[in-house]
């Protein structure tokens, strides 16, 4: 916090105030009707927005009195008249940078005074938000040691276009079960949540549509859960499906919907980008690419399997208490275990944990058993995916498992042409649900652990 009272006013920001802005973690900009009457305030705003862009400083806005965000963005209405008067004797460059700064500030979703019946309640809410954001900006080390996580985060952040605050945006994260989608989503939430006004991580949505509620009741319940998490209010109750846009349309929010397996979940929780304020980001993780496409989400990060070197390091960190390589005598056994998992992170985690602290002889026995049978935890996970398929898709998946793994796509279509199956659509569905992959060489590939099941 800083207060400019007592600092001698001049044509430019005093050095001590500029330093205070740069050293702050949060800036709160109160945009009143006469805010733009001060060239000094406008210079402060330019500096604050520089810190937002280059230092990820959190900027919160309050549109005070009768000020409307659109008037700030466009410099219209009474706010615009005041601004034009201030600009009358200024250079073109000063007018340009101030206008751009006001346009950007007007797009930062904030508290609108006219939306509150009680000013003290608004102030209390802002104080809570500041406290929560300061707590959230505490550096988290939870994900820094995870193998390959930085590369994943960089690629997703490119898709997120975080500097673009013209509207809200959807981004998908897609890949097979156990590849690390939830881990990536959690790491994104940990890293980015402090730069948004509000954030919410909705975990493990899979199966929520099988709760026994009708469609309307299901959507109400999901919206209550999201608003409870986002607004940090326990057990919220709503009476209609317009609650999310009503509460969040002017808030810059980060919402992560994890393990989505039904289009209804997206229709309930994030039906449209217009439900959320400028700069909002909604990240959806799923195994089913078709759900993303049906919802109009076309910016999608497809999670690749780790490289052989990364897979071995992941395994070793679980098997040898965070060592990144196998100790003497365990090198070949570690290589066998990694090969058994075919680089699937969940398998590497489960088998690594299973072998931790065991002797070489025990490793040999356990690996021999696992090489000739499925892994129970992964078996259960993948069987849920299999059971959710239509019977024709189940049959096609079994045909691939028994006969056509690593076969040419065109060859399989020809061989099954006389069957009653719609092979093209079936293969597309299995690929969309991340149960098979179709390589660049048009080869059908089923992961080894799924093949074992």
Tab-separated table of C-alpha atoms in Angstrom:
chain	number	residue	atom	x	y	z
A	1	UNK	CA	0.000	0.000	0.000
A	2	UNK	CA	1.146	3.546	-0.654
A	3	UNK	CA	-0.402	6.992	-0.290
A	4	UNK	CA	0.609	9.854	-2.534
A	5	UNK	CA	-0.548	12.510	-0.048
A	6	UNK	CA	2.399	14.591	1.068
A	7	UNK	CA	4.475	13.820	-2.016
A	8	UNK	CA	5.063	17.066	-3.870
A	9	UNK	CA	2.997	17.131	-7.043
A	10	UNK	CA	4.566	17.899	-10.376
A	11	UNK	CA	4.196	17.195	-14.032
A	12	UNK	CA	5.529	13.645	-13.697
A	13	UNK	CA	5.393	10.936	-11.054
A	14	UNK	CA	7.789	11.529	-8.198
A	15	UNK	CA	10.616	8.939	-8.093
A	16	UNK	CA	9.518	7.651	-4.678
A	17	UNK	CA	5.995	7.014	-5.971
A	18	UNK	CA	7.269	5.268	-9.089
A	19	UNK	CA	9.431	3.074	-6.854
A	20	UNK	CA	6.455	2.352	-4.576
A	21	UNK	CA	4.372	1.245	-7.567
A	22	UNK	CA	7.126	-1.044	-8.830
A	23	UNK	CA	7.665	-2.630	-5.413
A	24	UNK	CA	3.962	-3.280	-4.791
A	25	UNK	CA	2.376	-6.705	-5.249
A	26	UNK	CA	-1.099	-5.279	-5.828
A	27	UNK	CA	-2.306	-1.956	-7.237
A	28	UNK	CA	-5.896	-0.809	-6.705
A	29	UNK	CA	-7.056	1.794	-9.228
A	30	UNK	CA	-10.132	3.781	-8.135
A	31	UNK	CA	-11.644	5.233	-11.311
A	32	UNK	CA	-13.882	8.097	-10.212
A	33	UNK	CA	-15.571	10.693	-12.430
A	34	UNK	CA	-12.662	13.135	-12.031
A	35	UNK	CA	-9.851	10.575	-12.086
A	36	UNK	CA	-8.820	11.708	-15.581
A	37	UNK	CA	-8.594	15.354	-14.481
A	38	UNK	CA	-5.111	14.638	-13.110
A	39	UNK	CA	-2.271	14.066	-15.549
A	40	UNK	CA	-0.351	12.712	-12.572
A	41	UNK	CA	-2.994	10.028	-11.920
A	42	UNK	CA	-2.884	9.119	-15.602
A	43	UNK	CA	0.908	8.781	-15.472
A	44	UNK	CA	0.530	6.564	-12.396
A	45	UNK	CA	-1.895	4.370	-14.344
A	46	UNK	CA	0.580	4.008	-17.213
A	47	UNK	CA	3.269	2.904	-14.746
A	48	UNK	CA	0.913	0.476	-12.975
A	49	UNK	CA	-0.047	-1.190	-16.254
A	50	UNK	CA	3.624	-1.499	-17.221
A	51	UNK	CA	4.180	-3.397	-13.971
A	52	UNK	CA	1.169	-5.572	-14.733
A	53	UNK	CA	2.577	-6.489	-18.131
A	54	UNK	CA	6.232	-6.954	-17.270
A	55	UNK	CA	6.153	-7.989	-13.591
A	56	UNK	CA	2.768	-9.757	-13.401
A	57	UNK	CA	1.665	-7.269	-10.776
A	58	UNK	CA	-1.974	-7.759	-9.740
A	59	UNK	CA	-4.175	-4.815	-10.726
A	60	UNK	CA	-7.660	-4.385	-9.255
A	61	UNK	CA	-10.106	-1.759	-10.477
A	62	UNK	CA	-12.985	0.007	-8.747
A	63	UNK	CA	-15.430	1.929	-10.943
A	64	UNK	CA	-16.592	4.472	-8.390
A	65	UNK	CA	-19.662	6.682	-8.321
A	66	UNK	CA	-21.433	6.783	-11.664
A	67	UNK	CA	-18.400	5.777	-13.738
A	68	UNK	CA	-19.132	3.067	-16.284
A	69	UNK	CA	-16.313	0.772	-17.490
A	70	UNK	CA	-17.264	1.417	-21.131
A	71	UNK	CA	-16.793	5.182	-20.619
A	72	UNK	CA	-13.321	4.499	-19.232
A	73	UNK	CA	-12.448	2.230	-22.166
A	74	UNK	CA	-13.725	4.631	-24.825
A	75	UNK	CA	-13.220	7.911	-22.935
A	76	UNK	CA	-16.867	8.862	-23.451
A	77	UNK	CA	-19.598	10.379	-21.269
A	78	UNK	CA	-18.729	12.701	-18.383
A	79	UNK	CA	-15.532	10.741	-17.784
A	80	UNK	CA	-14.499	11.358	-21.401
A	81	UNK	CA	-15.230	15.086	-21.173
A	82	UNK	CA	-12.916	15.394	-18.179
A	83	UNK	CA	-10.220	13.417	-19.999
A	84	UNK	CA	-10.442	15.581	-23.143
A	85	UNK	CA	-10.035	18.704	-21.015
A	86	UNK	CA	-6.889	17.266	-19.411
A	87	UNK	CA	-5.479	16.396	-22.844
A	88	UNK	CA	-6.081	19.869	-24.296
A	89	UNK	CA	-2.519	21.145	-23.812
A	90	UNK	CA	-0.684	17.835	-23.919
A	91	UNK	CA	1.400	16.260	-26.649
A	92	UNK	CA	0.003	13.659	-29.025
A	93	UNK	CA	2.255	11.030	-27.402
A	94	UNK	CA	0.904	11.788	-23.913
A	95	UNK	CA	-2.693	11.646	-25.146
A	96	UNK	CA	-2.029	8.332	-26.910
A	97	UNK	CA	-0.419	6.568	-23.937
A	98	UNK	CA	-3.097	7.812	-21.514
A	99	UNK	CA	-5.897	6.740	-23.849
A	100	UNK	CA	-4.355	3.282	-24.244
A	101	UNK	CA	-3.912	2.961	-20.477
A	102	UNK	CA	-7.547	3.898	-19.806
A	103	UNK	CA	-8.698	1.463	-22.480
A	104	UNK	CA	-6.744	-1.350	-20.812
A	105	UNK	CA	-7.879	-0.368	-17.312
A	106	UNK	CA	-11.507	-0.321	-18.446
A	107	UNK	CA	-11.146	-3.921	-19.625
A	108	UNK	CA	-9.896	-5.141	-16.251
A	109	UNK	CA	-12.976	-6.590	-14.613
A	110	UNK	CA	-13.437	-4.954	-11.240
A	111	UNK	CA	-15.935	-3.831	-8.642
A	112	UNK	CA	-18.666	-1.569	-10.026
A	113	UNK	CA	-19.991	0.804	-7.354
A	114	UNK	CA	-23.486	0.812	-8.870
A	115	UNK	CA	-23.761	-2.947	-8.320
A	116	UNK	CA	-23.570	-2.491	-4.546
A	117	UNK	CA	-26.337	-1.298	-2.238
A	118	UNK	CA	-23.892	-0.730	0.596
A	119	UNK	CA	-20.468	0.853	0.104
A	120	UNK	CA	-19.064	-0.662	3.303
A	121	UNK	CA	-19.925	-4.158	2.056
A	122	UNK	CA	-18.062	-3.435	-1.172
A	123	UNK	CA	-15.021	-2.267	0.788
A	124	UNK	CA	-15.120	-5.399	2.969
A	125	UNK	CA	-15.289	-7.571	-0.141
A	126	UNK	CA	-12.320	-5.753	-1.707
A	127	UNK	CA	-10.339	-6.177	1.517
A	128	UNK	CA	-11.045	-9.935	1.473
A	129	UNK	CA	-10.008	-10.133	-2.181
A	130	UNK	CA	-6.739	-8.319	-1.459
A	131	UNK	CA	-6.016	-10.614	1.486
A	132	UNK	CA	-6.754	-13.721	-0.590
A	133	UNK	CA	-4.576	-12.499	-3.442
A	134	UNK	CA	-1.664	-11.703	-1.143
A	135	UNK	CA	-1.919	-15.212	0.295
A	136	UNK	CA	-2.146	-16.674	-3.205
A	137	UNK	CA	0.977	-14.850	-4.368
A	138	UNK	CA	3.079	-16.792	-1.865
A	139	UNK	CA	5.445	-18.780	-4.053
A	140	UNK	CA	4.435	-22.452	-4.241
A	141	UNK	CA	7.107	-25.113	-4.587
A	142	UNK	CA	4.591	-27.921	-4.978
A	143	UNK	CA	5.264	-28.503	-8.669
A	144	UNK	CA	8.787	-27.224	-9.272
A	145	UNK	CA	10.443	-30.667	-9.069
A	146	UNK	CA	8.008	-32.418	-11.392
A	147	UNK	CA	9.759	-33.749	-14.471
A	148	UNK	CA	8.778	-31.894	-17.650
A	149	UNK	CA	6.161	-29.697	-15.973
A	150	UNK	CA	7.736	-26.397	-17.073
A	151	UNK	CA	7.590	-27.395	-20.747
A	152	UNK	CA	3.900	-28.288	-20.387
A	153	UNK	CA	3.112	-24.990	-18.642
A	154	UNK	CA	4.926	-22.921	-21.274
A	155	UNK	CA	2.959	-24.561	-24.081
A	156	UNK	CA	-0.406	-24.082	-22.378
A	157	UNK	CA	0.384	-20.461	-21.498
A	158	UNK	CA	1.096	-19.735	-25.169
A	159	UNK	CA	-2.458	-20.868	-25.955
A	160	UNK	CA	-3.887	-18.819	-23.068
A	161	UNK	CA	-2.688	-15.435	-24.469
A	162	UNK	CA	-2.726	-13.954	-20.976
A	163	UNK	CA	-1.899	-10.450	-22.241
A	164	UNK	CA	-5.144	-10.354	-24.240
A	165	UNK	CA	-7.915	-8.955	-22.046
A	166	UNK	CA	-10.460	-8.154	-24.773
A	167	UNK	CA	-12.690	-11.027	-23.665
A	168	UNK	CA	-12.821	-14.423	-22.003
A	169	UNK	CA	-11.272	-17.519	-23.598
A	170	UNK	CA	-11.563	-21.309	-23.464
A	171	UNK	CA	-8.514	-23.603	-23.690
A	172	UNK	CA	-8.602	-27.399	-23.609
A	173	UNK	CA	-6.099	-29.913	-22.236
A	174	UNK	CA	-6.569	-33.335	-23.807
A	175	UNK	CA	-4.876	-36.715	-23.469
A	176	UNK	CA	-5.336	-40.302	-22.297
A	177	UNK	CA	-5.999	-41.349	-18.707
A	178	UNK	CA	-2.915	-41.154	-16.509
A	179	UNK	CA	-0.836	-38.890	-18.755
A	180	UNK	CA	-0.818	-35.959	-16.312
A	181	UNK	CA	-3.639	-33.626	-17.374
A	182	UNK	CA	-4.780	-33.000	-13.803
A	183	UNK	CA	-1.215	-32.348	-12.646
A	184	UNK	CA	-0.726	-29.791	-15.425
A	185	UNK	CA	-4.061	-28.157	-14.577
A	186	UNK	CA	-3.187	-27.951	-10.858
A	187	UNK	CA	0.214	-26.444	-11.639
A	188	UNK	CA	-1.435	-23.848	-13.894
A	189	UNK	CA	-3.868	-22.937	-11.132
A	190	UNK	CA	-1.040	-22.636	-8.618
A	191	UNK	CA	0.975	-20.391	-10.928
A	192	UNK	CA	-1.740	-18.201	-12.446
A	193	UNK	CA	-4.529	-17.830	-9.885
A	194	UNK	CA	-2.977	-14.798	-8.189
A	195	UNK	CA	-3.210	-12.784	-11.432
A	196	UNK	CA	-7.008	-13.166	-11.576
A	197	UNK	CA	-9.654	-11.567	-9.405
A	198	UNK	CA	-11.205	-14.941	-8.640
A	199	UNK	CA	-10.226	-18.529	-9.339
A	200	UNK	CA	-11.692	-21.994	-9.015
A	201	UNK	CA	-10.355	-25.522	-9.525
A	202	UNK	CA	-13.270	-27.925	-10.082
A	203	UNK	CA	-11.672	-31.336	-9.714
A	204	UNK	CA	-12.767	-34.807	-10.766
A	205	UNK	CA	-15.949	-33.889	-12.634
A	206	UNK	CA	-16.036	-37.352	-14.233
A	207	UNK	CA	-19.272	-39.134	-13.471
A	208	UNK	CA	-21.037	-36.082	-12.019
A	209	UNK	CA	-23.781	-36.466	-14.638
A	210	UNK	CA	-24.662	-39.860	-13.132
A	211	UNK	CA	-25.800	-38.385	-9.816
A	212	UNK	CA	-29.459	-39.316	-10.312
A	213	UNK	CA	-30.590	-35.696	-10.721
A	214	UNK	CA	-32.513	-34.551	-13.777
A	215	UNK	CA	-30.719	-32.253	-16.235
A	216	UNK	CA	-31.978	-29.036	-14.617
A	217	UNK	CA	-31.192	-30.208	-11.090
A	218	UNK	CA	-27.742	-31.353	-12.179
A	219	UNK	CA	-26.917	-27.971	-13.716
A	220	UNK	CA	-28.127	-26.145	-10.609
A	221	UNK	CA	-25.980	-28.341	-8.374
A	222	UNK	CA	-22.866	-27.915	-10.524
A	223	UNK	CA	-23.331	-24.132	-10.626
A	224	UNK	CA	-23.734	-24.034	-6.845
A	225	UNK	CA	-20.459	-25.924	-6.449
A	226	UNK	CA	-18.606	-23.626	-8.843
A	227	UNK	CA	-19.896	-20.429	-7.235
A	228	UNK	CA	-19.183	-21.757	-3.729
A	229	UNK	CA	-15.571	-22.432	-4.701
A	230	UNK	CA	-15.098	-19.260	-6.752
A	231	UNK	CA	-16.651	-16.851	-4.250
A	232	UNK	CA	-15.292	-18.770	-1.238
A	233	UNK	CA	-18.767	-19.144	0.273
A	234	UNK	CA	-19.712	-22.549	1.628
A	235	UNK	CA	-22.878	-24.325	0.490
A	236	UNK	CA	-24.248	-21.605	-1.775
A	237	UNK	CA	-27.790	-22.151	-3.003
A	238	UNK	CA	-29.198	-20.693	-6.222
A	239	UNK	CA	-32.714	-20.782	-7.658
A	240	UNK	CA	-32.050	-20.421	-11.392
A	241	UNK	CA	-29.393	-21.099	-14.037
A	242	UNK	CA	-28.535	-17.431	-14.550
A	243	UNK	CA	-26.478	-17.243	-11.367
A	244	UNK	CA	-23.019	-17.633	-12.942
A	245	UNK	CA	-23.270	-14.768	-15.461
A	246	UNK	CA	-25.022	-12.612	-12.858
A	247	UNK	CA	-22.198	-13.093	-10.330
A	248	UNK	CA	-19.175	-13.358	-12.629
A	249	UNK	CA	-19.882	-11.363	-15.809
A	250	UNK	CA	-17.723	-8.457	-14.608
A	251	UNK	CA	-15.030	-10.522	-12.845
A	252	UNK	CA	-11.722	-11.639	-14.324
A	253	UNK	CA	-11.763	-15.302	-13.331
A	254	UNK	CA	-9.608	-18.385	-13.809
A	255	UNK	CA	-11.804	-21.484	-13.870
A	256	UNK	CA	-10.331	-24.952	-14.335
A	257	UNK	CA	-12.752	-27.795	-15.033
A	258	UNK	CA	-10.880	-31.052	-14.518
A	259	UNK	CA	-11.685	-34.485	-15.973
A	260	UNK	CA	-14.795	-33.442	-17.895
A	261	UNK	CA	-16.559	-36.431	-19.474
A	262	UNK	CA	-19.945	-35.027	-20.502
A	263	UNK	CA	-20.953	-31.990	-22.559
A	264	UNK	CA	-23.649	-31.168	-19.972
A	265	UNK	CA	-20.919	-30.285	-17.478
A	266	UNK	CA	-19.604	-27.544	-19.771
A	267	UNK	CA	-23.100	-26.336	-20.615
A	268	UNK	CA	-23.796	-25.977	-16.888
A	269	UNK	CA	-20.513	-24.451	-15.740
A	270	UNK	CA	-19.186	-22.444	-18.682
A	271	UNK	CA	-21.823	-22.243	-21.373
A	272	UNK	CA	-20.439	-19.100	-22.981
A	273	UNK	CA	-17.471	-16.756	-22.641
A	274	UNK	CA	-19.918	-13.875	-22.112
A	275	UNK	CA	-20.673	-15.302	-18.655
A	276	UNK	CA	-17.282	-14.051	-17.451
A	277	UNK	CA	-15.395	-10.768	-17.335
A	278	UNK	CA	-12.705	-9.509	-19.690
A	279	UNK	CA	-9.455	-11.445	-19.417
A	280	UNK	CA	-11.092	-14.551	-17.929
A	281	UNK	CA	-9.707	-17.973	-18.831
A	282	UNK	CA	-11.601	-21.268	-18.643
A	283	UNK	CA	-9.371	-24.351	-18.880
A	284	UNK	CA	-11.016	-27.715	-19.550
A	285	UNK	CA	-9.135	-31.004	-19.114
A	286	UNK	CA	-10.631	-34.113	-20.680
A	287	UNK	CA	-9.828	-37.390	-22.388
A	288	UNK	CA	-12.490	-36.720	-25.010
A	289	UNK	CA	-11.554	-34.253	-27.741
A	290	UNK	CA	-15.068	-34.466	-29.188
A	291	UNK	CA	-16.517	-32.781	-26.083
A	292	UNK	CA	-14.163	-29.841	-26.622
A	293	UNK	CA	-15.106	-29.536	-30.281
A	294	UNK	CA	-18.826	-29.774	-29.538
A	295	UNK	CA	-18.450	-26.866	-27.106
A	296	UNK	CA	-16.530	-24.802	-29.655
A	297	UNK	CA	-13.168	-25.115	-27.896
A	298	UNK	CA	-10.561	-25.195	-30.652
A	299	UNK	CA	-7.446	-24.108	-28.746
A	300	UNK	CA	-6.332	-27.396	-27.236
A	301	UNK	CA	-3.067	-28.614	-25.753
A	302	UNK	CA	-2.595	-32.304	-26.509
A	303	UNK	CA	-0.399	-33.783	-23.780
A	304	UNK	CA	2.393	-35.932	-25.199
A	305	UNK	CA	3.949	-38.919	-23.467
A	306	UNK	CA	7.260	-38.109	-21.759
A	307	UNK	CA	10.448	-39.054	-23.552
A	308	UNK	CA	12.242	-42.232	-22.551
A	309	UNK	CA	14.732	-40.220	-20.470
A	310	UNK	CA	11.949	-38.231	-18.753
A	311	UNK	CA	9.968	-41.417	-18.080
A	312	UNK	CA	12.943	-43.048	-16.383
A	313	UNK	CA	13.487	-39.951	-14.238
A	314	UNK	CA	9.796	-39.864	-13.236
A	315	UNK	CA	9.959	-43.527	-12.250
A	316	UNK	CA	13.188	-43.102	-10.267
A	317	UNK	CA	11.789	-40.187	-8.264
A	318	UNK	CA	8.986	-42.423	-7.004
A	319	UNK	CA	11.039	-45.602	-6.624
A	320	UNK	CA	14.126	-44.079	-4.968
A	321	UNK	CA	12.672	-41.272	-2.829
A	322	UNK	CA	13.115	-38.441	-5.314
A	323	UNK	CA	16.431	-39.552	-6.792
A	324	UNK	CA	16.484	-38.786	-10.498
A	325	UNK	CA	18.479	-41.884	-11.428
A	326	UNK	CA	18.721	-45.490	-10.262
A	327	UNK	CA	21.455	-46.449	-7.760
A	328	UNK	CA	24.025	-49.125	-8.554
A	329	UNK	CA	22.487	-52.530	-9.107
A	330	UNK	CA	19.041	-51.202	-9.985
A	331	UNK	CA	19.724	-49.669	-13.421
A	332	UNK	CA	18.420	-52.554	-15.541
A	333	UNK	CA	15.503	-53.187	-13.199
A	334	UNK	CA	14.509	-49.512	-13.445
A	335	UNK	CA	14.709	-49.748	-17.231
A	336	UNK	CA	12.434	-52.816	-17.183
A	337	UNK	CA	9.906	-51.053	-14.984
A	338	UNK	CA	9.886	-47.983	-17.226
A	339	UNK	CA	9.413	-50.168	-20.297
A	340	UNK	CA	6.533	-51.952	-18.578
A	341	UNK	CA	4.694	-48.628	-18.184
A	342	UNK	CA	5.352	-47.529	-21.783
A	343	UNK	CA	6.121	-44.020	-20.466
A	344	UNK	CA	2.648	-43.452	-18.935
A	345	UNK	CA	3.217	-41.114	-15.937
A	346	UNK	CA	0.480	-42.682	-13.786
A	347	UNK	CA	1.935	-46.156	-14.331
A	348	UNK	CA	5.431	-44.885	-13.515
A	349	UNK	CA	4.089	-43.366	-10.290
A	350	UNK	CA	2.164	-46.490	-9.216
A	351	UNK	CA	4.896	-49.014	-9.989
A	352	UNK	CA	7.649	-46.764	-8.636
A	353	UNK	CA	5.779	-46.380	-5.338
A	354	UNK	CA	5.094	-50.140	-5.269
A	355	UNK	CA	8.817	-50.935	-5.558
A	356	UNK	CA	10.151	-48.240	-3.225
A	357	UNK	CA	12.302	-49.615	-0.413
A	358	UNK	CA	12.261	-53.169	-1.768
A	359	UNK	CA	15.362	-55.334	-2.309
A	360	UNK	CA	16.630	-56.380	-5.732
A	361	UNK	CA	15.169	-59.886	-5.401
A	362	UNK	CA	11.771	-58.439	-4.568
A	363	UNK	CA	11.980	-56.119	-7.557
A	364	UNK	CA	12.646	-59.095	-9.814
A	365	UNK	CA	9.636	-61.008	-8.474
A	366	UNK	CA	7.255	-58.048	-8.625
A	367	UNK	CA	8.293	-57.039	-12.137
A	368	UNK	CA	7.944	-60.616	-13.365
A	369	UNK	CA	4.408	-60.733	-11.972
A	370	UNK	CA	3.452	-57.362	-13.456
A	371	UNK	CA	4.837	-58.290	-16.868
A	372	UNK	CA	2.343	-61.153	-16.976
A	373	UNK	CA	-0.726	-59.417	-15.551
A	374	UNK	CA	-2.357	-56.008	-15.374
A	375	UNK	CA	-1.804	-53.409	-12.655
A	376	UNK	CA	-4.963	-53.293	-10.459
A	377	UNK	CA	-5.180	-49.502	-10.019
A	378	UNK	CA	-4.659	-48.851	-13.720
A	379	UNK	CA	-6.920	-51.763	-14.629
A	380	UNK	CA	-9.799	-50.179	-12.671
A	381	UNK	CA	-9.144	-46.746	-14.184
A	382	UNK	CA	-9.155	-48.011	-17.769
A	383	UNK	CA	-12.128	-50.334	-17.302
A	384	UNK	CA	-14.264	-47.301	-16.425
A	385	UNK	CA	-13.314	-45.805	-19.796
A	386	UNK	CA	-14.130	-49.067	-21.582
A	387	UNK	CA	-17.512	-49.407	-19.865
A	388	UNK	CA	-18.532	-45.893	-20.984
A	389	UNK	CA	-18.249	-46.855	-24.682
A	390	UNK	CA	-21.109	-47.919	-26.952
A	391	UNK	CA	-21.117	-51.691	-27.536
A	392	UNK	CA	-19.933	-51.235	-31.152
A	393	UNK	CA	-16.984	-49.139	-29.954
A	394	UNK	CA	-16.212	-51.726	-27.260
A	395	UNK	CA	-16.157	-54.459	-29.904
A	396	UNK	CA	-13.880	-52.413	-32.170
A	397	UNK	CA	-11.520	-51.700	-29.256
A	398	UNK	CA	-11.319	-55.433	-28.507
A	399	UNK	CA	-10.583	-56.194	-32.170
A	400	UNK	CA	-7.700	-53.722	-32.078
A	401	UNK	CA	-6.409	-55.177	-28.804
A	402	UNK	CA	-6.459	-58.768	-30.066
A	403	UNK	CA	-5.613	-58.361	-33.749
A	404	UNK	CA	-4.885	-54.878	-35.058
A	405	UNK	CA	-2.564	-53.051	-32.656
A	406	UNK	CA	0.188	-51.340	-34.700
A	407	UNK	CA	-1.703	-52.076	-37.947
A	408	UNK	CA	-2.099	-49.566	-40.766
A	409	UNK	CA	-5.291	-47.489	-40.464
A	410	UNK	CA	-6.336	-48.022	-44.083
A	411	UNK	CA	-5.627	-51.748	-43.890
A	412	UNK	CA	-7.864	-52.128	-40.817
A	413	UNK	CA	-10.688	-50.239	-42.549
A	414	UNK	CA	-10.438	-52.564	-45.537
A	415	UNK	CA	-10.357	-55.729	-43.420
A	416	UNK	CA	-13.456	-54.694	-41.476
A	417	UNK	CA	-15.335	-53.184	-44.427
A	418	UNK	CA	-17.873	-56.029	-44.609
A	419	UNK	CA	-18.563	-55.828	-40.887
A	420	UNK	CA	-21.654	-54.014	-39.594
A	421	UNK	CA	-19.373	-51.597	-37.736
A	422	UNK	CA	-18.879	-48.021	-38.923
A	423	UNK	CA	-15.106	-48.447	-38.740
A	424	UNK	CA	-14.166	-44.896	-39.728
A	425	UNK	CA	-16.445	-43.314	-37.129
A	426	UNK	CA	-15.506	-45.923	-34.525
A	427	UNK	CA	-11.764	-45.351	-34.930
A	428	UNK	CA	-12.303	-41.593	-34.822
A	429	UNK	CA	-14.311	-41.935	-31.591
A	430	UNK	CA	-11.684	-44.151	-29.945
A	431	UNK	CA	-8.955	-41.687	-30.930
A	432	UNK	CA	-11.005	-38.717	-29.663
A	433	UNK	CA	-11.480	-40.505	-26.337
A	434	UNK	CA	-7.694	-41.062	-26.147
A	435	UNK	CA	-8.091	-44.867	-26.107
A	436	UNK	CA	-5.990	-45.279	-29.245
A	437	UNK	CA	-3.638	-43.059	-31.184
A	438	UNK	CA	-3.322	-42.782	-34.941
A	439	UNK	CA	0.300	-41.946	-35.663
A	440	UNK	CA	1.649	-39.618	-38.336
A	441	UNK	CA	2.327	-42.759	-40.390
A	442	UNK	CA	-1.405	-43.678	-40.051
A	443	UNK	CA	-0.686	-46.583	-37.722
A	444	UNK	CA	-3.221	-47.535	-35.036
A	445	UNK	CA	-1.521	-47.679	-31.627
A	446	UNK	CA	-3.053	-48.850	-28.343
A	447	UNK	CA	-1.072	-48.132	-25.189
A	448	UNK	CA	0.568	-51.173	-23.642
A	449	UNK	CA	-1.221	-50.829	-20.278
A	450	UNK	CA	-4.636	-50.585	-21.941
A	451	UNK	CA	-3.723	-53.543	-24.140
A	452	UNK	CA	-2.975	-55.593	-21.009
A	453	UNK	CA	-6.397	-54.856	-19.517
